[in-house]
Short mmCIF file of C-alpha atoms in Angstrom, two decimals:
data_model
loop_
_atom_site.label_atom_id
_atom_site.label_comp_id
_atom_site.label_asym_id
_atom_site.label_seq_id
_atom_site.Cartn_x
_atom_site.Cartn_y
_atom_site.Cartn_z
CA UNK A 1 36.80 136.57 94.80
CA UNK A 2 34.47 134.73 97.27
CA UNK A 3 37.19 132.91 100.01
CA UNK A 4 35.83 129.61 98.38
CA UNK A 5 36.91 130.81 95.21
CA UNK A 6 39.93 131.74 96.55
CA UNK A 7 41.11 128.60 98.34
CA UNK A 8 39.80 127.04 94.94
CA UNK A 9 42.15 128.54 92.83
CA UNK A 10 45.15 128.29 95.30
CA UNK A 11 44.08 124.41 95.89
CA UNK A 12 44.65 124.17 91.81
CA UNK A 13 48.20 126.19 91.49
CA UNK A 14 49.29 124.06 94.46
CA UNK A 15 48.41 120.88 93.23
CA UNK A 16 49.54 122.27 89.51
CA UNK A 17 52.92 123.31 90.96
CA UNK A 18 53.30 119.36 92.72
CA UNK A 19 52.19 117.88 89.83
CA UNK A 20 55.52 119.98 88.55
CA UNK A 21 57.23 119.01 90.80
CA UNK A 22 56.46 115.11 91.61
CA UNK A 23 57.02 114.80 87.20
CA UNK A 24 60.21 116.73 87.42
CA UNK A 25 61.10 114.47 90.22
CA UNK A 26 60.26 111.28 88.43
CA UNK A 27 61.55 111.33 84.91
CA UNK A 28 64.20 109.67 83.32
CA UNK A 29 67.70 111.03 84.52
CA UNK A 30 69.39 113.35 82.50
CA UNK A 31 73.23 112.01 81.87
CA UNK A 32 75.43 115.49 82.71
CA UNK A 33 79.64 115.75 83.01
CA UNK A 34 80.36 116.12 86.08
CA UNK A 35 81.66 119.87 86.10
CA UNK A 36 78.21 120.76 84.36
CA UNK A 37 77.12 120.44 87.46
CA UNK A 38 76.04 122.54 90.30
CA UNK A 39 78.34 121.87 93.27
CA UNK A 40 76.99 123.94 95.47
CA UNK A 41 74.28 121.47 95.65
CA UNK A 42 75.32 118.43 97.48
CA UNK A 43 71.91 116.90 97.70
CA UNK A 44 70.41 118.10 94.68
CA UNK A 45 67.47 119.70 95.36
CA UNK A 46 67.34 118.61 98.99
CA UNK A 47 70.64 120.72 99.69
CA UNK A 48 69.83 122.75 102.85
CA UNK A 49 72.10 125.81 102.96
CA UNK A 50 72.87 125.19 106.42
CA UNK A 51 76.44 126.18 107.68
CA UNK A 52 75.42 126.73 111.63
CA UNK A 53 75.17 124.41 114.33
CA UNK A 54 72.15 122.95 113.35
CA UNK A 55 73.17 122.25 109.32
CA UNK A 56 72.99 118.02 110.18
CA UNK A 57 69.67 118.14 111.27
CA UNK A 58 67.41 120.82 108.16
CA UNK A 59 63.98 118.71 107.27
CA UNK A 60 64.01 117.77 103.10
CA UNK A 61 63.36 120.56 100.88
CA UNK A 62 58.92 120.87 99.68
CA UNK A 63 58.05 118.21 102.03
CA UNK A 64 53.86 118.25 101.92
CA UNK A 65 52.75 118.94 105.40
CA UNK A 66 51.48 115.60 106.36
CA UNK A 67 55.04 113.93 105.62
CA UNK A 68 56.74 116.97 108.01
CA UNK A 69 54.43 116.18 110.61
CA UNK A 70 55.54 112.24 110.29
CA UNK A 71 59.77 113.75 109.79
CA UNK A 72 58.84 115.90 113.50
CA UNK A 73 57.85 112.83 115.00
CA UNK A 74 60.24 111.12 114.19
CA UNK A 75 62.32 113.31 115.21
CA UNK A 76 61.27 113.40 119.02
CA UNK A 77 61.64 110.00 118.73
CA UNK A 78 65.26 109.99 117.63
CA UNK A 79 64.93 112.68 120.73
CA UNK A 80 63.34 109.97 122.83
CA UNK A 81 64.70 108.95 125.93
CA UNK A 82 64.38 105.50 127.29
CA UNK A 83 64.32 104.08 130.57
CA UNK A 84 63.59 101.09 132.91
CA UNK A 85 61.02 102.53 134.63
CA UNK A 86 57.60 100.77 133.52
CA UNK A 87 55.29 103.85 134.88
CA UNK A 88 57.27 106.10 132.72
CA UNK A 89 57.08 107.00 129.33
CA UNK A 90 59.62 105.63 126.57
CA UNK A 91 59.61 102.06 129.04
CA UNK A 92 61.82 99.55 127.43
CA UNK A 93 65.64 100.17 128.09
CA UNK A 94 67.85 97.67 128.87
CA UNK A 95 68.46 95.14 130.57
CA UNK A 96 72.04 96.01 128.77
CA UNK A 97 72.86 98.86 127.12
CA UNK A 98 75.14 101.52 125.13
CA UNK A 99 73.28 104.28 126.00
CA UNK A 100 69.80 106.35 126.56
CA UNK A 101 68.53 107.61 123.27
CA UNK A 102 69.90 107.93 119.25
CA UNK A 103 70.29 111.40 119.50
CA UNK A 104 72.77 110.38 122.46
CA UNK A 105 75.72 109.03 120.35
CA UNK A 106 74.25 111.52 116.88
CA UNK A 107 74.77 114.40 118.65
CA UNK A 108 73.25 117.28 115.96
CA UNK A 109 72.50 113.93 114.11
CA UNK A 110 76.32 114.47 113.37
CA UNK A 111 79.54 112.00 113.90
CA UNK A 112 80.47 110.83 118.02
CA UNK A 113 83.32 112.19 119.74
CA UNK A 114 85.77 109.42 120.45
CA UNK A 115 86.71 109.28 124.15
CA UNK A 116 89.96 110.30 125.33
CA UNK A 117 92.26 108.37 127.48
CA UNK A 118 90.36 107.23 130.87
CA UNK A 119 87.26 108.40 129.90
CA UNK A 120 83.99 106.78 129.67
CA UNK A 121 82.50 105.21 126.31
CA UNK A 122 79.66 107.05 125.23
CA UNK A 123 78.90 107.77 121.32
CA UNK A 124 81.98 104.68 120.46
CA UNK A 125 80.79 101.26 120.94
CA UNK A 126 82.70 97.85 120.77
CA UNK A 127 81.55 94.71 118.51
CA UNK A 128 82.57 91.64 119.68
CA UNK A 129 82.66 88.15 117.49
CA UNK A 130 84.64 84.56 117.37
CA UNK A 131 86.14 83.23 114.24
CA UNK A 132 83.11 82.07 112.42
CA UNK A 133 80.21 83.10 110.03
CA UNK A 134 76.20 83.35 112.05
CA UNK A 135 73.90 81.51 109.77
CA UNK A 136 73.85 83.91 106.99
CA UNK A 137 77.33 85.08 107.36
CA UNK A 138 77.81 87.87 109.35
CA UNK A 139 80.03 87.84 112.52
CA UNK A 140 79.62 85.37 114.95
CA UNK A 141 78.78 86.51 118.13
CA UNK A 142 81.21 86.19 120.90
CA UNK A 143 79.41 83.26 123.56
CA UNK A 144 78.03 84.82 126.70
CA UNK A 145 78.25 88.36 124.92
CA UNK A 146 76.41 88.91 121.62
CA UNK A 147 77.83 91.00 119.38
CA UNK A 148 78.05 93.83 120.80
CA UNK A 149 79.00 94.91 124.40
CA UNK A 150 77.07 96.93 126.39
CA UNK A 151 79.26 98.20 128.99
CA UNK A 152 75.63 100.17 130.66
CA UNK A 153 72.74 98.32 132.56
CA UNK A 154 69.61 98.54 134.37
CA UNK A 155 69.42 98.33 137.84
CA UNK A 156 69.63 95.08 139.28
CA UNK A 157 71.63 93.78 135.93
CA UNK A 158 75.52 93.47 135.82
CA UNK A 159 77.34 95.17 132.80
CA UNK A 160 79.02 92.91 130.82
CA UNK A 161 82.45 94.97 131.60
CA UNK A 162 84.14 98.33 131.62
CA UNK A 163 86.23 99.42 128.74
CA UNK A 164 89.87 101.02 129.51
CA UNK A 165 91.07 103.30 126.54
CA UNK A 166 94.09 104.33 125.93
CA UNK A 167 96.64 106.19 123.03
CA UNK A 168 99.75 104.98 121.69
CA UNK A 169 101.29 107.99 120.31
CA UNK A 170 102.77 106.97 116.62
CA UNK A 171 105.69 110.03 115.03
CA UNK A 172 105.95 110.13 111.35
CA UNK A 173 106.83 113.76 109.00
CA UNK A 174 106.06 115.09 105.78
CA UNK A 175 108.42 114.83 102.94
CA UNK A 176 109.10 118.73 103.60
CA UNK A 177 110.34 117.93 107.29
CA UNK A 178 107.30 118.85 109.12
CA UNK A 179 106.66 116.49 111.38
CA UNK A 180 102.83 115.29 112.82
CA UNK A 181 101.61 113.06 115.47
CA UNK A 182 99.22 110.18 115.38
CA UNK A 183 97.35 108.10 118.30
CA UNK A 184 96.00 104.53 118.13
CA UNK A 185 93.92 103.52 120.15
CA UNK A 186 93.94 100.30 122.64
CA UNK A 187 91.08 99.06 124.58
CA UNK A 188 90.84 96.94 127.83
CA UNK A 189 88.07 94.82 129.01
CA UNK A 190 87.70 94.84 132.49
CA UNK A 191 85.36 93.61 135.20
CA UNK A 192 83.86 91.25 132.53
CA UNK A 193 80.76 89.74 134.13
CA UNK A 194 81.65 86.13 133.05
CA UNK A 195 85.16 85.13 130.97
CA UNK A 196 85.47 86.48 128.03
CA UNK A 197 86.29 83.89 124.70
CA UNK A 198 90.05 83.26 124.33
CA UNK A 199 89.79 84.44 121.19
CA UNK A 200 87.48 87.18 120.53
CA UNK A 201 88.00 90.00 118.14
CA UNK A 202 87.13 93.65 118.82
CA UNK A 203 85.86 96.21 116.37
CA UNK A 204 85.42 99.78 117.70
CA UNK A 205 82.39 102.40 115.56
CA UNK A 206 81.91 106.21 116.46
CA UNK A 207 78.55 106.64 115.60
CA UNK A 208 78.19 108.23 112.04
CA UNK A 209 75.99 111.28 110.45
CA UNK A 210 72.76 110.39 110.07
CA UNK A 211 72.03 113.02 107.31
CA UNK A 212 71.59 112.25 103.62
CA UNK A 213 71.31 108.56 103.99
CA UNK A 214 67.86 108.50 102.13
CA UNK A 215 70.36 110.21 99.18
CA UNK A 216 72.57 107.00 99.84
CA UNK A 217 69.63 104.86 99.83
CA UNK A 218 68.28 106.13 96.17
CA UNK A 219 71.43 105.04 94.24
CA UNK A 220 70.64 102.74 91.86
CA UNK A 221 72.25 98.71 93.56
CA UNK A 222 73.42 98.40 89.46
CA UNK A 223 75.13 102.15 89.98
CA UNK A 224 77.38 100.62 92.78
CA UNK A 225 77.83 97.34 91.53
CA UNK A 226 79.22 99.61 88.39
CA UNK A 227 82.20 101.17 91.09
CA UNK A 228 83.04 97.66 91.56
CA UNK A 229 86.58 96.20 90.39
CA UNK A 230 86.95 93.13 92.84
CA UNK A 231 89.39 91.58 91.51
CA UNK A 232 91.26 95.24 90.28
CA UNK A 233 90.79 93.78 86.20
CA UNK A 234 92.25 97.44 85.64
CA UNK A 235 95.24 96.98 86.99
CA UNK A 236 94.85 100.32 88.97
CA UNK A 237 95.48 99.15 92.27
CA UNK A 238 91.79 100.07 93.55
CA UNK A 239 89.21 97.10 93.91
CA UNK A 240 86.31 98.04 95.76
CA UNK A 241 84.27 95.04 96.33
CA UNK A 242 80.11 94.86 97.48
CA UNK A 243 78.86 93.95 101.14
CA UNK A 244 76.41 91.48 100.63
CA UNK A 245 74.06 91.56 103.68
CA UNK A 246 71.30 89.70 104.89
CA UNK A 247 67.96 92.13 104.88
CA UNK A 248 66.00 90.87 107.17
CA UNK A 249 62.48 92.76 106.22
CA UNK A 250 62.47 91.28 102.35
CA UNK A 251 64.41 87.73 103.54
CA UNK A 252 67.31 87.92 101.23
CA UNK A 253 70.37 89.22 100.53
CA UNK A 254 70.91 92.54 99.63
CA UNK A 255 73.56 95.09 98.95
CA UNK A 256 75.07 96.52 102.12
CA UNK A 257 75.09 100.35 101.89
CA UNK A 258 75.53 102.30 105.89
CA UNK A 259 77.59 101.12 108.36
CA UNK A 260 81.40 101.57 108.89
CA UNK A 261 81.51 97.87 106.75
CA UNK A 262 78.45 98.41 104.83
CA UNK A 263 77.04 95.65 107.73
CA UNK A 264 73.83 97.60 106.87
CA UNK A 265 70.84 97.15 103.84
CA UNK A 266 68.43 99.98 104.94
CA UNK A 267 67.66 103.02 106.71
CA UNK A 268 65.17 100.91 108.94
CA UNK A 269 67.26 97.44 109.14
CA UNK A 270 69.63 99.67 110.38
CA UNK A 271 67.58 102.03 112.80
CA UNK A 272 66.06 98.79 114.57
CA UNK A 273 69.55 97.45 114.91
CA UNK A 274 70.34 100.29 116.84
CA UNK A 275 68.02 100.16 118.74
CA UNK A 276 67.71 96.73 119.63
CA UNK A 277 72.03 96.47 120.80
CA UNK A 278 72.41 100.11 121.34
CA UNK A 279 69.38 101.11 123.79
CA UNK A 280 67.85 96.75 124.70
CA UNK A 281 64.61 98.29 122.75
CA UNK A 282 63.44 95.33 120.90
CA UNK A 283 60.71 95.90 117.65
CA UNK A 284 59.42 93.80 115.26
CA UNK A 285 62.97 93.63 113.59
CA UNK A 286 64.64 92.19 116.11
CA UNK A 287 62.73 91.48 118.55
CA UNK A 288 64.96 89.63 120.47
CA UNK A 289 66.89 91.59 123.46
CA UNK A 290 70.68 91.41 123.06
CA UNK A 291 70.99 89.35 126.45
CA UNK A 292 69.62 86.35 125.81
CA UNK A 293 71.39 83.74 126.48
CA UNK A 294 72.69 85.91 129.45
CA UNK A 295 71.43 85.74 133.28
CA UNK A 296 70.87 89.19 132.87
CA UNK A 297 68.12 88.60 129.87
CA UNK A 298 66.00 87.72 133.75
CA UNK A 299 65.25 91.26 133.83
CA UNK A 300 64.04 91.59 130.23
CA UNK A 301 60.11 92.75 129.71
CA UNK A 302 59.30 89.74 127.43
CA UNK A 303 57.29 91.97 125.14
CA UNK A 304 58.58 94.41 122.12
CA UNK A 305 58.48 97.27 123.26
CA UNK A 306 58.62 99.72 120.21
CA UNK A 307 55.94 100.65 118.27
CA UNK A 308 56.18 100.15 115.21
CA UNK A 309 54.55 104.01 114.31
CA UNK A 310 57.58 105.21 115.81
CA UNK A 311 60.46 103.14 114.46
CA UNK A 312 58.83 104.07 110.78
CA UNK A 313 58.80 107.40 111.57
CA UNK A 314 62.18 107.50 113.52
CA UNK A 315 63.26 105.61 109.64
CA UNK A 316 61.48 108.40 107.80
CA UNK A 317 63.14 111.54 110.47
CA UNK A 318 67.15 110.21 109.09
CA UNK A 319 65.53 109.14 106.07
CA UNK A 320 64.81 112.87 104.99
CA UNK A 321 67.10 114.66 106.39
CA UNK A 322 68.90 117.07 103.92
CA UNK A 323 72.44 117.79 103.01
CA UNK A 324 74.19 121.03 104.36
CA UNK A 325 75.05 123.28 100.73
CA UNK A 326 78.90 123.57 100.18
CA UNK A 327 80.57 126.60 100.98
CA UNK A 328 83.75 128.31 98.83
CA UNK A 329 83.26 126.20 96.00
CA UNK A 330 84.61 129.03 94.02
CA UNK A 331 87.48 130.70 96.18
CA UNK A 332 91.19 129.54 94.10
CA UNK A 333 92.49 127.90 96.80
CA UNK A 334 89.76 125.01 97.09
CA UNK A 335 89.17 124.96 93.16
CA UNK A 336 93.26 124.30 93.91
CA UNK A 337 92.29 122.25 95.91
CA UNK A 338 89.85 120.10 93.98
CA UNK A 339 92.56 119.35 91.27
CA UNK A 340 95.03 117.71 93.93
CA UNK A 341 92.35 115.77 95.21
CA UNK A 342 91.94 114.28 91.84
CA UNK A 343 95.37 114.56 91.37
CA UNK A 344 96.50 112.26 94.22
CA UNK A 345 93.48 109.28 93.07
CA UNK A 346 91.51 110.70 95.99
CA UNK A 347 89.09 110.33 93.89
CA UNK A 348 89.30 106.30 92.69
CA UNK A 349 87.40 105.59 96.17
CA UNK A 350 85.86 108.89 97.60
CA UNK A 351 83.18 108.93 93.94
CA UNK A 352 82.13 112.64 94.27
CA UNK A 353 79.11 112.20 91.95
CA UNK A 354 75.61 109.83 91.66
CA UNK A 355 72.11 110.58 90.14
CA UNK A 356 70.05 108.95 92.16
CA UNK A 357 67.78 106.65 90.67
CA UNK A 358 64.07 107.16 89.54
CA UNK A 359 61.58 106.26 92.01
CA UNK A 360 57.30 107.57 91.57
CA UNK A 361 56.84 106.52 95.07
CA UNK A 362 59.44 108.68 97.09
CA UNK A 363 59.79 111.61 94.53
CA UNK A 364 61.72 113.42 97.06
CA UNK A 365 64.74 111.01 96.63
CA UNK A 366 64.10 110.90 92.99
CA UNK A 367 66.78 111.53 90.32
CA UNK A 368 68.76 113.85 92.11
CA UNK A 369 72.46 114.48 90.89
CA UNK A 370 74.68 114.60 94.29
CA UNK A 371 78.12 114.58 95.84
CA UNK A 372 78.03 112.44 98.17
CA UNK A 373 82.12 111.37 97.66
CA UNK A 374 81.65 107.73 98.00
CA UNK A 375 81.52 104.94 95.94
CA UNK A 376 79.75 102.87 99.11
CA UNK A 377 81.89 100.46 98.18
CA UNK A 378 84.35 98.21 100.36
CA UNK A 379 88.50 98.50 100.63
CA UNK A 380 91.85 97.76 101.67
CA UNK A 381 92.33 100.32 104.43
CA UNK A 382 95.85 98.67 105.52
CA UNK A 383 96.82 97.03 108.41
CA UNK A 384 97.16 99.97 110.55
CA UNK A 385 93.44 100.19 110.36
CA UNK A 386 92.66 96.27 110.45
CA UNK A 387 90.14 95.47 113.11
CA UNK A 388 90.99 91.33 112.36
CA UNK A 389 87.39 90.14 111.70
CA UNK A 390 85.17 89.23 108.79
CA UNK A 391 82.09 91.40 108.97
CA UNK A 392 80.01 89.57 106.18
CA UNK A 393 82.12 89.87 103.43
CA UNK A 394 84.67 92.56 104.33
CA UNK A 395 87.60 91.42 105.30
CA UNK A 396 89.17 92.66 108.78
CA UNK A 397 91.29 95.32 106.50
CA UNK A 398 88.80 97.29 104.29
CA UNK A 399 86.27 99.17 105.49
CA UNK A 400 83.28 101.14 103.49
CA UNK A 401 84.48 104.12 101.72
CA UNK A 402 83.23 107.25 103.95
CA UNK A 403 81.06 109.40 102.50
CA UNK A 404 83.00 113.33 102.72
CA UNK A 405 79.99 115.43 102.20
CA UNK A 406 79.52 117.80 105.48
CA UNK A 407 82.42 117.17 106.86
CA UNK A 408 83.60 120.24 107.09
CA UNK A 409 80.68 121.26 109.41
CA UNK A 410 82.09 118.84 111.55
CA UNK A 411 83.80 120.78 114.77
CA UNK A 412 80.77 123.37 114.01
CA UNK A 413 78.38 121.09 114.73
CA UNK A 414 80.14 118.28 117.20
CA UNK A 415 82.36 120.47 118.60
CA UNK A 416 85.64 118.20 117.37
CA UNK A 417 87.50 116.60 114.58
CA UNK A 418 87.31 113.34 114.98
CA UNK A 419 87.54 110.50 112.29
CA UNK A 420 87.73 107.15 110.65
CA UNK A 421 85.58 104.07 112.64
CA UNK A 422 87.20 104.96 115.97
CA UNK A 423 87.77 108.39 116.10
CA UNK A 424 91.52 108.15 115.89
CA UNK A 425 92.05 111.12 114.05
CA UNK A 426 91.90 114.32 115.28
CA UNK A 427 91.45 116.11 112.07
CA UNK A 428 91.55 115.12 108.54
CA UNK A 429 95.00 115.44 107.96
CA UNK A 430 95.38 112.92 110.98
CA UNK A 431 92.73 110.43 108.83
CA UNK A 432 94.27 111.02 105.67
CA UNK A 433 97.63 110.00 107.18
CA UNK A 434 95.64 106.75 108.67
CA UNK A 435 95.27 105.81 104.90
CA UNK A 436 97.19 102.24 103.97
CA UNK A 437 96.56 99.76 101.31
CA UNK A 438 94.71 100.70 98.24
CA UNK A 439 95.12 103.89 100.00
CA UNK A 440 98.73 103.74 100.07
CA UNK A 441 100.02 105.55 97.14
CA UNK A 442 97.12 108.59 97.36
CA UNK A 443 98.55 109.13 101.00
CA UNK A 444 102.06 108.44 99.88
CA UNK A 445 100.98 111.53 97.30
CA UNK A 446 99.95 113.51 100.10
CA UNK A 447 103.07 113.24 102.06
CA UNK A 448 105.30 114.18 99.09
CA UNK A 449 103.27 118.03 98.73
CA UNK A 450 104.44 120.94 99.98
CA UNK A 451 102.49 122.67 102.61
CA UNK A 452 100.15 125.32 100.45
CA UNK A 453 99.34 122.00 98.20
CA UNK A 454 98.94 120.58 101.58
CA UNK A 455 96.78 123.30 102.69
CA UNK A 456 94.61 123.84 99.53
CA UNK A 457 93.30 120.08 99.78
CA UNK A 458 92.30 120.46 103.19
CA UNK A 459 91.06 123.70 102.16
CA UNK A 460 88.65 121.82 99.20
CA UNK A 461 87.67 119.13 102.15
CA UNK A 462 86.28 121.24 104.19
CA UNK A 463 84.39 122.54 101.56
CA UNK A 464 82.26 120.19 101.36
#
């Protein structure tokens, strides 16, 4: 066979396989029970069986070369370090900022680490607001500070404030007598460049893992809404509420899916907002510097600092990060832990299973059976976790159910087990013990378990 004929044959075979995969991914979803599904594949076909330090950074399976190249371009953009020197690459940092790159907070595409007492903030930020709402129903930023505190500034600009973090200790005990200690953060803002409003509200937010977001974005709005029970009509003590938020690109209200309060409707808006607020880098979605109306704004560049192509590439990179596969699913202790997880009611909010919607434009996420362990809804988590701050439809007590997939690899990838919105929990057990509000009943059930059953439950969560 000549080389020319061989290439034609290979091309036809590749086209045939590609079309088969395309139509397979886009066909109507088949309803299966959870027991009929393969839990090893947390992200459906977009599951990566890498349990090492790169577990959160795996590209989607089966991307064609041109999409893989785009993924790589986005990866480079995600890692790019911004600066304030007009003669250097990635110019545009500041005047005010929290960090210098996406990867500085989302290390290894994973979660940030809460500062220890006395340490500076690195991958945790503080949202600021006062009572009231902005024109689109979102939080009203603090006058002369905006919606987020930036404790760093370029040369010649004054930082908004310094932040001192300390922790108080909360003692407790399980029903079997074993004791534990929790820590609760206290943030003090010092050396503010101007006086803070007397009624300022502060909410800490730790950087979240970014893998699997493309699959969460592919869950249909109808499937999310089906889980909601805002008035608790079934009287099970669990409500669940959609956070409707302003979609800047589409100029309408959409379901909030991303962020600790589900305050963002899409990956690209989340990315653009982070560039603007976290790094002071303007873009076509958020073209105004976060320092507007402040004296530091005099050092702004006065033009769009991030190209549209880089923003889209970074959003695509995030969208095409695969989900780590499960480990130890068939171990008896893990199976026992899963049974306990459901028995104590964790699954009421941490919904295990979804099928993504059919998407002929984006077949890589289309019609996938996934196990994110979240309902993407807001739930009352009790006074101890409250930030006493309205965020669109979310009250101070309400937080979005955090996805649990990949949680067992946090220590491996990020070197710590800091969980919850402010990273106060230093283990999965501590995270459970901070649950309150609608989850109070499940927390008490966990505290009443035997040590062996608590260990089994944690083993199950570590396997996700």
